[in-house]
Tab-separated table of C-alpha atoms in Angstrom:
chain	number	residue	atom	x	y	z
H	190	UNK	CA	-18.110	0.942	-8.224
H	191	UNK	CA	-18.949	1.444	-4.540
H	192	UNK	CA	-18.848	4.925	-3.022
H	193	UNK	CA	-18.246	6.508	-6.429
H	194	UNK	CA	-19.866	9.764	-5.285
H	195	UNK	CA	-17.580	9.924	-2.267
H	196	UNK	CA	-14.554	9.196	-4.442
H	197	UNK	CA	-15.509	11.962	-6.849
H	198	UNK	CA	-15.895	14.359	-3.884
H	199	UNK	CA	-12.406	13.381	-2.708
H	200	UNK	CA	-11.081	14.071	-6.222
H	201	UNK	CA	-12.754	17.460	-5.998
H	202	UNK	CA	-10.904	18.038	-2.720
H	203	UNK	CA	-7.601	17.256	-4.495
H	204	UNK	CA	-8.450	19.740	-7.251
H	205	UNK	CA	-9.270	22.466	-4.730
H	206	UNK	CA	-6.051	21.781	-2.799
H	207	UNK	CA	-4.047	22.095	-6.035
H	208	UNK	CA	-5.793	25.401	-6.761
H	209	UNK	CA	-5.038	26.719	-3.272
H	210	UNK	CA	-1.405	25.587	-3.590
H	211	UNK	CA	-1.157	27.338	-6.967
H	212	UNK	CA	-2.555	30.546	-5.432
H	213	UNK	CA	0.143	30.366	-2.748
H	214	UNK	CA	2.841	30.016	-5.396
H	215	UNK	CA	1.412	32.966	-7.313
H	216	UNK	CA	1.297	35.052	-4.137
H	217	UNK	CA	4.942	34.315	-3.286
H	218	UNK	CA	5.985	34.906	-6.905
H	219	UNK	CA	4.183	38.254	-6.967
H	220	UNK	CA	5.668	39.357	-3.649
H	221	UNK	CA	9.177	38.426	-4.806
H	222	UNK	CA	8.640	40.324	-8.063
H	223	UNK	CA	7.420	43.314	-6.069
H	224	UNK	CA	10.536	43.089	-3.923
H	225	UNK	CA	13.145	42.458	-6.597
H	226	UNK	CA	11.740	44.772	-9.283
H	227	UNK	CA	10.056	47.448	-7.146
H	228	UNK	CA	6.877	46.495	-8.950
H	229	UNK	CA	3.816	48.076	-7.305
H	230	UNK	CA	1.421	46.158	-9.522
H	231	UNK	CA	2.985	42.882	-8.392
H	232	UNK	CA	2.607	44.000	-4.757
H	233	UNK	CA	-1.073	44.637	-5.428
H	234	UNK	CA	-1.402	41.181	-7.018
H	235	UNK	CA	0.160	39.552	-3.938
H	236	UNK	CA	-2.431	41.274	-1.763
H	237	UNK	CA	-5.291	40.166	-4.044
H	238	UNK	CA	-3.969	36.606	-4.045
H	239	UNK	CA	-4.060	36.632	-0.269
H	240	UNK	CA	-7.768	37.433	-0.400
H	241	UNK	CA	-8.325	34.660	-2.932
H	242	UNK	CA	-6.418	32.238	-0.688
H	243	UNK	CA	-8.644	33.175	2.257
H	244	UNK	CA	-11.749	32.524	0.147
H	245	UNK	CA	-10.355	29.205	-1.043
H	246	UNK	CA	-9.677	28.224	2.561
H	247	UNK	CA	-13.364	28.811	3.407
H	248	UNK	CA	-14.468	26.802	0.350
H	249	UNK	CA	-12.232	23.833	1.199
H	250	UNK	CA	-13.301	23.982	4.843
H	251	UNK	CA	-16.936	23.814	3.746
H	252	UNK	CA	-16.186	20.901	1.423
H	253	UNK	CA	-14.401	19.002	4.213
H	254	UNK	CA	-17.270	19.669	6.641
H	255	UNK	CA	-19.723	18.386	4.046
H	256	UNK	CA	-17.647	15.239	3.552
H	257	UNK	CA	-17.467	14.642	7.310
H	258	UNK	CA	-21.209	15.127	7.637
H	259	UNK	CA	-22.356	13.163	4.618
H	260	UNK	CA	-19.787	10.396	4.383
H	261	UNK	CA	-18.696	9.897	7.992
H	262	UNK	CA	-15.240	8.872	6.844
H	263	UNK	CA	-12.950	6.482	8.677
H	264	UNK	CA	-9.390	5.218	8.267
H	265	UNK	CA	-7.518	6.656	5.254
H	266	UNK	CA	-10.471	8.844	4.238
H	267	UNK	CA	-10.679	10.390	7.705
H	268	UNK	CA	-6.933	10.973	7.787
H	269	UNK	CA	-6.995	12.544	4.348
H	270	UNK	CA	-9.827	14.952	5.144
H	271	UNK	CA	-8.507	15.904	8.574
H	272	UNK	CA	-5.035	16.458	7.065
H	273	UNK	CA	-6.538	18.687	4.369
H	274	UNK	CA	-8.239	20.756	7.091
H	275	UNK	CA	-4.895	21.256	8.844
H	276	UNK	CA	-3.006	21.935	5.619
H	277	UNK	CA	-5.268	24.753	4.494
H	278	UNK	CA	-4.491	26.632	7.721
H	279	UNK	CA	-0.807	26.471	6.816
H	280	UNK	CA	-1.554	27.560	3.253
H	281	UNK	CA	-3.600	30.473	4.543
H	282	UNK	CA	-0.614	31.580	6.648
H	283	UNK	CA	1.634	31.286	3.582
H	284	UNK	CA	-0.722	33.699	1.787
H	285	UNK	CA	-0.532	36.131	4.721
H	286	UNK	CA	3.243	36.045	4.712
H	287	UNK	CA	3.471	36.632	0.955
H	288	UNK	CA	1.191	39.656	1.403
H	289	UNK	CA	3.332	40.870	4.324
H	290	UNK	CA	6.415	40.729	2.115
H	291	UNK	CA	4.595	42.734	-0.566
H	292	UNK	CA	3.547	45.288	2.049
H	293	UNK	CA	7.129	45.852	3.210
H	294	UNK	CA	8.323	46.359	-0.371
H	295	UNK	CA	6.017	49.369	-0.684
H	296	UNK	CA	8.133	51.238	1.873
H	297	UNK	CA	11.449	49.878	0.730
H	298	UNK	CA	13.699	52.394	-0.976
H	299	UNK	CA	15.316	51.205	-4.154
H	300	UNK	CA	18.704	49.976	-3.218
H	301	UNK	CA	20.973	47.646	-5.156
H	302	UNK	CA	22.044	46.059	-1.883
H	303	UNK	CA	19.132	43.683	-2.130
H	304	UNK	CA	20.713	41.937	-5.098
H	305	UNK	CA	23.790	41.307	-2.989
H	306	UNK	CA	21.978	39.113	-0.485
H	307	UNK	CA	20.425	35.708	-1.010
H	308	UNK	CA	16.746	36.607	-0.570
H	309	UNK	CA	15.962	35.735	-4.184
H	310	UNK	CA	17.279	32.208	-3.533
H	311	UNK	CA	15.089	31.991	-0.444
H	312	UNK	CA	12.050	32.912	-2.544
H	313	UNK	CA	12.869	30.202	-5.098
H	314	UNK	CA	13.372	27.624	-2.330
H	315	UNK	CA	10.114	28.611	-0.578
H	316	UNK	CA	8.079	28.251	-3.786
H	317	UNK	CA	9.659	24.863	-4.495
H	318	UNK	CA	8.716	23.653	-1.008
H	319	UNK	CA	5.115	24.867	-1.255
H	320	UNK	CA	4.603	23.328	-4.707
H	321	UNK	CA	6.111	20.008	-3.748
H	322	UNK	CA	4.269	19.775	-0.428
H	323	UNK	CA	0.890	20.142	-2.169
H	324	UNK	CA	1.986	17.759	-4.954
H	325	UNK	CA	2.960	15.181	-2.337
H	326	UNK	CA	-0.557	15.399	-0.857
H	327	UNK	CA	-2.348	15.027	-4.157
H	328	UNK	CA	-0.111	12.181	-5.368
H	329	UNK	CA	0.137	10.580	-1.896
H	330	UNK	CA	3.889	10.686	-2.453
H	331	UNK	CA	5.681	9.948	0.812
H	332	UNK	CA	9.131	10.337	-0.762
H	333	UNK	CA	8.338	13.827	-2.005
H	334	UNK	CA	6.855	14.807	1.398
H	335	UNK	CA	10.067	13.658	3.109
H	336	UNK	CA	12.194	15.615	0.654
H	337	UNK	CA	10.171	18.768	1.461
H	338	UNK	CA	10.837	18.247	5.177
H	339	UNK	CA	14.542	17.829	4.474
H	340	UNK	CA	14.660	20.820	2.133
H	341	UNK	CA	13.625	23.072	5.007
H	342	UNK	CA	17.268	22.916	6.112
H	343	UNK	CA	18.290	24.530	2.809
H	344	UNK	CA	15.932	27.432	3.472
H	345	UNK	CA	17.022	27.714	7.105
H	346	UNK	CA	20.684	27.805	6.046
H	347	UNK	CA	19.914	30.489	3.467
H	348	UNK	CA	18.247	32.514	6.215
H	349	UNK	CA	21.369	32.258	8.395
H	350	UNK	CA	23.426	33.310	5.387
H	351	UNK	CA	21.194	36.314	4.654
H	352	UNK	CA	21.268	37.309	8.316
H	353	UNK	CA	25.078	37.320	8.293
H	354	UNK	CA	25.148	39.269	5.035
H	355	UNK	CA	22.883	41.910	6.576
H	356	UNK	CA	24.956	42.111	9.774
H	357	UNK	CA	28.033	42.706	7.591
H	358	UNK	CA	26.188	45.412	5.638
H	359	UNK	CA	25.163	47.241	8.808
H	360	UNK	CA	28.733	46.911	10.063
H	361	UNK	CA	30.034	48.616	6.919
H	362	UNK	CA	27.579	51.503	7.018
H	363	UNK	CA	25.100	52.200	9.789
H	364	UNK	CA	22.934	54.103	7.338
H	365	UNK	CA	21.939	50.667	5.945
H	366	UNK	CA	20.287	49.824	9.275
H	367	UNK	CA	16.624	50.454	8.510
H	368	UNK	CA	16.874	48.909	5.071
H	369	UNK	CA	18.555	45.801	6.444
H	370	UNK	CA	15.922	45.400	9.125
H	371	UNK	CA	13.226	45.396	6.434
H	372	UNK	CA	15.212	42.803	4.537
H	373	UNK	CA	15.613	40.543	7.554
H	374	UNK	CA	11.820	40.682	8.026
H	375	UNK	CA	11.300	39.567	4.438
H	376	UNK	CA	13.830	36.784	4.907
H	377	UNK	CA	12.079	35.720	8.095
H	378	UNK	CA	8.698	35.601	6.319
H	379	UNK	CA	10.226	33.360	3.643
H	380	UNK	CA	11.747	31.170	6.296
H	381	UNK	CA	8.297	30.869	7.944
H	382	UNK	CA	6.763	29.942	4.584
H	383	UNK	CA	9.248	27.059	4.524
H	384	UNK	CA	8.071	26.010	7.993
H	385	UNK	CA	4.447	26.006	6.837
H	386	UNK	CA	5.364	23.916	3.779
H	387	UNK	CA	7.115	21.515	6.157
H	388	UNK	CA	3.950	21.322	8.278
H	389	UNK	CA	1.982	20.488	5.137
H	390	UNK	CA	4.441	17.710	4.299
H	391	UNK	CA	4.113	16.349	7.842
H	392	UNK	CA	0.338	16.189	7.469
H	393	UNK	CA	0.845	14.361	4.189
H	394	UNK	CA	2.920	11.836	6.098
H	395	UNK	CA	0.118	11.464	8.663
H	396	UNK	CA	-2.443	11.085	5.917
H	397	UNK	CA	-0.459	8.273	4.298
H	398	UNK	CA	0.978	6.441	7.307
H	399	UNK	CA	-1.287	7.338	10.231
H	400	UNK	CA	1.625	8.654	12.253
H	401	UNK	CA	2.777	12.220	12.555
H	402	UNK	CA	6.524	12.736	12.737
H	403	UNK	CA	6.312	15.452	15.435
H	404	UNK	CA	3.795	13.533	17.532
H	405	UNK	CA	5.934	10.402	17.262
H	406	UNK	CA	8.986	12.369	18.408
H	407	UNK	CA	7.078	13.854	21.350
H	408	UNK	CA	5.842	10.383	22.326
H	409	UNK	CA	9.420	9.136	22.135
H	410	UNK	CA	10.600	11.871	24.477
H	411	UNK	CA	8.071	10.972	27.166
Z	2	UNK	CA	-7.539	-9.423	31.579
Z	3	UNK	CA	-9.672	-11.681	29.372
Z	4	UNK	CA	-13.178	-12.583	30.471
Z	5	UNK	CA	-13.656	-14.882	27.516
Z	6	UNK	CA	-10.892	-16.643	25.685
Z	7	UNK	CA	-11.696	-18.229	22.322
Z	8	UNK	CA	-9.145	-20.651	20.881
Z	9	UNK	CA	-9.073	-22.476	17.541
Z	10	UNK	CA	-12.852	-22.312	17.294
Z	11	UNK	CA	-14.317	-24.029	14.227
Z	12	UNK	CA	-18.028	-24.237	13.600
Z	13	UNK	CA	-19.780	-26.199	10.861
Z	14	UNK	CA	-23.452	-26.128	9.940
Z	15	UNK	CA	-23.471	-29.536	8.173
Z	16	UNK	CA	-20.991	-28.954	5.335
Z	17	UNK	CA	-20.814	-25.180	5.712
Z	18	UNK	CA	-17.760	-23.944	7.587
Z	19	UNK	CA	-19.236	-20.891	9.366
Z	20	UNK	CA	-16.302	-20.125	11.682
Z	21	UNK	CA	-12.709	-20.825	10.772
Z	22	UNK	CA	-9.976	-21.035	13.374
Z	23	UNK	CA	-11.225	-18.140	15.486
Z	24	UNK	CA	-8.897	-16.941	18.226
Z	25	UNK	CA	-10.046	-13.958	20.289
Z	26	UNK	CA	-9.529	-12.624	23.777
Z	27	UNK	CA	-12.498	-10.615	25.097
Z	28	UNK	CA	-11.399	-8.215	27.837
Z	29	UNK	CA	-13.421	-7.944	31.036
Z	30	UNK	CA	-15.648	-4.893	31.592
Z	31	UNK	CA	-15.101	-3.525	28.118
Z	32	UNK	CA	-17.274	-3.375	25.026
Z	33	UNK	CA	-16.106	-5.559	22.178
Z	34	UNK	CA	-17.782	-5.035	18.804
Z	35	UNK	CA	-18.003	-7.563	15.981
Z	36	UNK	CA	-18.360	-6.059	12.524
Z	37	UNK	CA	-18.436	-7.518	9.038
Z	38	UNK	CA	-20.726	-8.118	6.071
Z	39	UNK	CA	-23.836	-10.284	6.406
Z	40	UNK	CA	-23.028	-13.963	6.607
Z	41	UNK	CA	-19.454	-13.435	7.839
Z	42	UNK	CA	-19.988	-15.393	11.066
Z	43	UNK	CA	-20.172	-12.607	13.631
Z	44	UNK	CA	-23.634	-13.534	14.981
Z	45	UNK	CA	-22.677	-17.219	14.876
Z	46	UNK	CA	-19.669	-16.483	17.062
Z	47	UNK	CA	-21.794	-14.384	19.423
Z	48	UNK	CA	-24.271	-17.235	19.820
Z	49	UNK	CA	-21.396	-19.643	20.419
Z	50	UNK	CA	-20.529	-17.703	23.556
Z	51	UNK	CA	-23.639	-18.941	25.358
Z	52	UNK	CA	-24.100	-22.105	23.339
Z	53	UNK	CA	-27.158	-21.092	21.389
Z	54	UNK	CA	-25.867	-22.909	18.301
Z	55	UNK	CA	-26.135	-26.257	20.059
Z	56	UNK	CA	-29.856	-26.235	19.290
Z	57	UNK	CA	-29.273	-26.201	15.548
Z	58	UNK	CA	-29.240	-29.562	13.853
Z	59	UNK	CA	-25.996	-30.437	12.087
Z	60	UNK	CA	-23.995	-27.891	14.064
Z	61	UNK	CA	-20.527	-29.119	14.973
Z	62	UNK	CA	-18.139	-27.114	17.110
Z	63	UNK	CA	-14.465	-27.739	17.859
Z	64	UNK	CA	-11.969	-25.629	19.769
Z	65	UNK	CA	-12.458	-24.006	23.142
Z	66	UNK	CA	-14.348	-21.084	24.648
Z	67	UNK	CA	-13.191	-20.324	28.167
Z	68	UNK	CA	-15.265	-18.181	30.521
Z	69	UNK	CA	-12.984	-17.135	33.376
Z	70	UNK	CA	-10.840	-20.117	32.443
Z	71	UNK	CA	-13.704	-22.658	32.428
Z	72	UNK	CA	-14.518	-24.435	29.177
Z	73	UNK	CA	-18.181	-23.701	28.410
Z	74	UNK	CA	-18.464	-26.667	26.029
Z	75	UNK	CA	-17.022	-29.223	28.400
Z	76	UNK	CA	-18.713	-29.835	31.685
Z	77	UNK	CA	-20.410	-26.509	32.284
Z	78	UNK	CA	-24.117	-26.574	33.121
Z	79	UNK	CA	-25.904	-24.814	30.247
Z	80	UNK	CA	-28.443	-23.107	32.535
Z	81	UNK	CA	-25.646	-21.741	34.672
Z	82	UNK	CA	-23.794	-20.608	31.533
Z	83	UNK	CA	-26.839	-18.701	30.298
Z	84	UNK	CA	-27.291	-17.117	33.691
Z	85	UNK	CA	-23.707	-15.880	33.494
Z	86	UNK	CA	-23.877	-14.910	29.831
Z	87	UNK	CA	-27.082	-13.052	28.957
Z	88	UNK	CA	-28.290	-12.116	25.510
Z	89	UNK	CA	-30.238	-9.309	23.862
Z	90	UNK	CA	-31.471	-9.727	20.309
Z	91	UNK	CA	-31.927	-7.520	17.282
Z	92	UNK	CA	-35.690	-7.330	17.583
Z	93	UNK	CA	-37.062	-6.575	21.043
Z	94	UNK	CA	-38.785	-9.768	22.186
Z	95	UNK	CA	-40.567	-9.194	25.491
Z	96	UNK	CA	-42.765	-12.037	26.698
Z	97	UNK	CA	-46.525	-11.380	26.373
Z	98	UNK	CA	-46.885	-10.659	30.074
Z	99	UNK	CA	-46.515	-7.709	32.419
Z	100	UNK	CA	-43.407	-5.575	32.604
Z	101	UNK	CA	-42.774	-6.895	36.115
Z	102	UNK	CA	-43.183	-10.534	35.141
Z	103	UNK	CA	-40.851	-10.133	32.187
Z	104	UNK	CA	-38.034	-8.985	34.466
Z	105	UNK	CA	-38.929	-11.407	37.276
Z	106	UNK	CA	-39.012	-14.352	34.844
Z	107	UNK	CA	-35.292	-15.125	35.070
Z	108	UNK	CA	-34.952	-14.889	38.865
Z	109	UNK	CA	-38.113	-17.028	39.314
Z	110	UNK	CA	-36.674	-19.642	36.939
Z	111	UNK	CA	-33.576	-19.701	39.091
Z	112	UNK	CA	-35.671	-20.314	42.200
Z	113	UNK	CA	-36.216	-16.864	43.742
Z	114	UNK	CA	-39.661	-16.933	45.371
Z	115	UNK	CA	-39.593	-14.118	47.944
Z	116	UNK	CA	-41.778	-11.196	46.860
Z	117	UNK	CA	-39.516	-8.705	48.611
Z	118	UNK	CA	-36.413	-10.145	46.973
Z	119	UNK	CA	-38.084	-10.226	43.557
Z	120	UNK	CA	-39.243	-6.610	43.929
Z	121	UNK	CA	-35.687	-5.602	44.735
Z	122	UNK	CA	-34.249	-7.506	41.778
Z	123	UNK	CA	-36.828	-6.155	39.336
Z	124	UNK	CA	-36.247	-2.571	40.447
Z	125	UNK	CA	-32.468	-2.892	40.259
Z	126	UNK	CA	-32.587	-4.462	36.796
Z	127	UNK	CA	-34.992	-1.798	35.507
Z	128	UNK	CA	-32.844	0.947	37.028
Z	129	UNK	CA	-29.662	-0.540	35.525
Z	130	UNK	CA	-31.390	-0.661	32.154
Z	131	UNK	CA	-32.288	3.049	32.499
Z	132	UNK	CA	-36.020	2.447	32.190
Z	133	UNK	CA	-37.224	2.432	35.819
Z	134	UNK	CA	-38.493	6.022	35.812
Z	135	UNK	CA	-40.554	5.373	32.694
Z	136	UNK	CA	-42.225	2.170	33.923
Z	137	UNK	CA	-42.314	2.291	37.737
Z	138	UNK	CA	-45.991	3.309	37.728
Z	139	UNK	CA	-47.096	0.684	35.240
Z	140	UNK	CA	-45.248	-2.458	36.212
Z	141	UNK	CA	-48.452	-4.466	35.953
Z	142	UNK	CA	-49.137	-3.348	32.378
Z	143	UNK	CA	-48.464	-5.623	29.438
Z	144	UNK	CA	-44.941	-5.194	28.090
Z	145	UNK	CA	-46.176	-5.374	24.503
Z	146	UNK	CA	-47.768	-1.944	24.942
Z	147	UNK	CA	-44.366	-0.271	25.262
Z	148	UNK	CA	-42.497	1.494	22.452
Z	149	UNK	CA	-39.766	-0.396	20.575
Z	150	UNK	CA	-36.982	1.447	22.391
Z	151	UNK	CA	-38.589	0.760	25.768
Z	152	UNK	CA	-39.133	-2.898	24.870
Z	153	UNK	CA	-35.454	-3.246	24.024
Z	154	UNK	CA	-34.407	-1.697	27.337
Z	155	UNK	CA	-36.884	-4.017	29.067
Z	156	UNK	CA	-35.186	-6.951	27.354
Z	157	UNK	CA	-31.852	-5.650	28.629
Z	158	UNK	CA	-33.392	-5.390	32.125
Z	159	UNK	CA	-34.657	-8.955	31.761
Z	160	UNK	CA	-31.145	-10.096	30.863
Z	161	UNK	CA	-29.643	-8.138	33.779
Z	162	UNK	CA	-32.147	-9.493	36.321
Z	163	UNK	CA	-30.297	-12.791	36.633
Z	164	UNK	CA	-27.097	-10.862	37.381
Z	165	UNK	CA	-25.006	-12.040	34.450
Z	166	UNK	CA	-21.313	-11.318	33.992
Z	167	UNK	CA	-21.384	-11.015	30.226
Z	168	UNK	CA	-24.012	-9.397	28.017
Z	169	UNK	CA	-24.215	-10.430	24.377
Z	170	UNK	CA	-26.010	-7.964	22.120
Z	171	UNK	CA	-26.919	-8.939	18.571
Z	172	UNK	CA	-27.538	-5.707	16.652
Z	173	UNK	CA	-29.460	-4.316	19.616
Z	174	UNK	CA	-30.376	-1.006	17.980
Z	175	UNK	CA	-30.963	-1.905	14.347
Z	176	UNK	CA	-34.750	-1.829	14.831
Z	177	UNK	CA	-34.750	1.404	16.861
Z	178	UNK	CA	-35.023	5.126	16.104
Z	179	UNK	CA	-32.026	7.442	16.694
Z	180	UNK	CA	-33.163	8.558	20.160
Z	181	UNK	CA	-33.719	5.008	21.398
Z	182	UNK	CA	-30.423	4.017	19.763
Z	183	UNK	CA	-28.638	6.767	21.638
Z	184	UNK	CA	-30.230	5.618	24.928
Z	185	UNK	CA	-29.100	2.036	24.386
Z	186	UNK	CA	-25.595	3.214	23.508
Z	187	UNK	CA	-25.399	5.365	26.651
Z	188	UNK	CA	-26.713	2.415	28.597
Z	189	UNK	CA	-24.066	0.080	27.161
Z	190	UNK	CA	-21.362	2.541	28.211
Z	191	UNK	CA	-22.838	2.652	31.708
Z	192	UNK	CA	-23.215	-1.134	31.910
Z	193	UNK	CA	-19.615	-1.858	30.984
Z	194	UNK	CA	-18.607	-0.660	34.454
Z	195	UNK	CA	-20.113	-3.894	35.765
Z	196	UNK	CA	-20.472	-6.179	32.774
Z	197	UNK	CA	-18.430	-7.444	29.867
Z	198	UNK	CA	-20.296	-6.602	26.666
Z	199	UNK	CA	-19.961	-8.210	23.252
Z	200	UNK	CA	-21.973	-6.525	20.527
Z	201	UNK	CA	-22.632	-7.378	16.887
Z	202	UNK	CA	-23.377	-4.288	14.869
Z	203	UNK	CA	-23.783	-3.268	11.244
Z	204	UNK	CA	-23.505	0.341	12.276
Z	205	UNK	CA	-19.832	1.201	11.942
Z	206	UNK	CA	-20.263	4.574	13.624
Z	207	UNK	CA	-21.841	2.790	16.577
Z	208	UNK	CA	-18.859	0.464	16.879
Z	209	UNK	CA	-16.518	3.458	16.644
Z	210	UNK	CA	-18.564	5.443	19.195
Z	211	UNK	CA	-18.970	2.978	22.001
Z	212	UNK	CA	-16.730	-0.052	21.704
Z	213	UNK	CA	-13.252	-0.447	23.166
Z	214	UNK	CA	-12.225	-3.282	20.853
Z	215	UNK	CA	-13.400	-4.269	17.415
Z	216	UNK	CA	-13.099	-7.506	15.491
Z	217	UNK	CA	-13.642	-7.504	11.734
Z	218	UNK	CA	-14.972	-10.773	10.302
Z	219	UNK	CA	-14.987	-11.988	6.736
Z	220	UNK	CA	-16.099	-15.397	5.454
Z	221	UNK	CA	-15.974	-16.942	8.927
Z	222	UNK	CA	-12.523	-15.619	9.777
Z	223	UNK	CA	-11.321	-12.875	12.080
Z	224	UNK	CA	-9.411	-10.649	9.699
Z	225	UNK	CA	-8.387	-8.090	12.282
Z	226	UNK	CA	-8.905	-7.520	15.999
Z	227	UNK	CA	-7.625	-4.376	17.646
Z	228	UNK	CA	-8.432	-1.416	19.839
Z	229	UNK	CA	-11.395	0.299	18.166
Z	230	UNK	CA	-9.625	3.618	17.753
Z	231	UNK	CA	-6.694	1.918	16.052
Z	232	UNK	CA	-8.857	-0.234	13.802
Z	233	UNK	CA	-10.944	2.714	12.601
Z	234	UNK	CA	-8.042	5.104	12.088
Z	235	UNK	CA	-5.210	2.877	10.948
Z	236	UNK	CA	-6.429	-0.615	10.029
Z	237	UNK	CA	-3.608	-3.027	9.329
Z	238	UNK	CA	-5.347	-5.260	6.809
Z	239	UNK	CA	-6.426	-3.923	3.436
Z	240	UNK	CA	-9.686	-5.912	3.620
Z	241	UNK	CA	-10.576	-4.142	6.888
Z	242	UNK	CA	-9.746	-0.786	5.324
Z	243	UNK	CA	-11.874	-1.547	2.253
Z	244	UNK	CA	-14.820	-2.689	4.377
Z	245	UNK	CA	-14.893	0.160	6.882
Z	246	UNK	CA	-14.358	2.809	4.210
Z	247	UNK	CA	-17.227	1.308	2.225
Z	248	UNK	CA	-15.138	0.206	-0.744
Z	249	UNK	CA	-15.681	-3.462	-0.206
Z	250	UNK	CA	-16.520	-5.680	-3.163
């Protein structure tokens, strides 16, 4: 088997990407638990996960640099490694946003209003997108990557829905104002997580096909 | 625009079919790299571009190679062809004579006798080959006393002295250290402003670094020919992908 060492290093990269993706899911899960159940321990976990995600980003960066140095990859190998380098930046931002959500929950007064808006659904959608984007990378699954890109609309629509719900709540009672502003921030963070998952899926597309959907669109507009 | 146009080229060494239906357009004033495993025909094709295979017994060539539209196998004077299409080999091969005489050899063969003219031509060729500053004070020294990297640049100067249009390079850096390799690569990039360069290389990174176009050969066939950046980032043929990523065989 030629290049077996290189292939085993690429498998190692897949494993590390799965681990980083799993950390992102855990961070979002913990921040949502902190939000929905006023769970301080969960908020603390989200913050710790963010630190772990940052460390994992450094580790994967180092692995990619080593692969570039030692193996001088070309073609699909080069696309895969350069995509991984871009994807970990998005995953690192996902970790930050999960921690930001957890941070807001610490100041959030308990209020049953939060169960009346669709933030929980946004959390579920965001986790689904993150999981599937990383899975699409590891399995080189173009169909799954496309479905992640499309699913971003679901999350965006939920955000619009939540925004309207919060406007209605403020309209009913101005005393809800501060609380609703905190909630819209959380919703916005979840919406951004969806954008990062979409970026990951776009890099998966580049890794598989050699063309990047955004770049292709920009070229088309020229 | 194509400097060299190769059509339906077939080459046999007795019963061995070394080149099969090769069709390639070599753009002017660009570097075109030939890559592929040993024995794939890339050096054979390179040598076909200035008819160096004609010397080999049992060699039979069909198809056409046009240099600026002129068929090099039909009616072109071979000395004129080799003046227009120079060659540099894998191993530096200076003649056992002075540095000056090495470079002046070509122009003298083509009838230049004037000392002033020869001095001018030698200096220009050595300058173009980025070696003038290193040898200007020892032009009368034997070329065999130079380092490998210097000898190779001298050979390039010797090829340039007859003012060719095309420079063929057959693995020009495979016998050199990294610094000399880097010098030759920089030189090739400089030379392409004036010359069309065709280079055979086993060093994939070298092809990716300096060439504009790359052709991948396998078993005497051109599997893929494309812009270098395209071929090394998104090869169209699976065999190219397997070869350049090192998963061939």
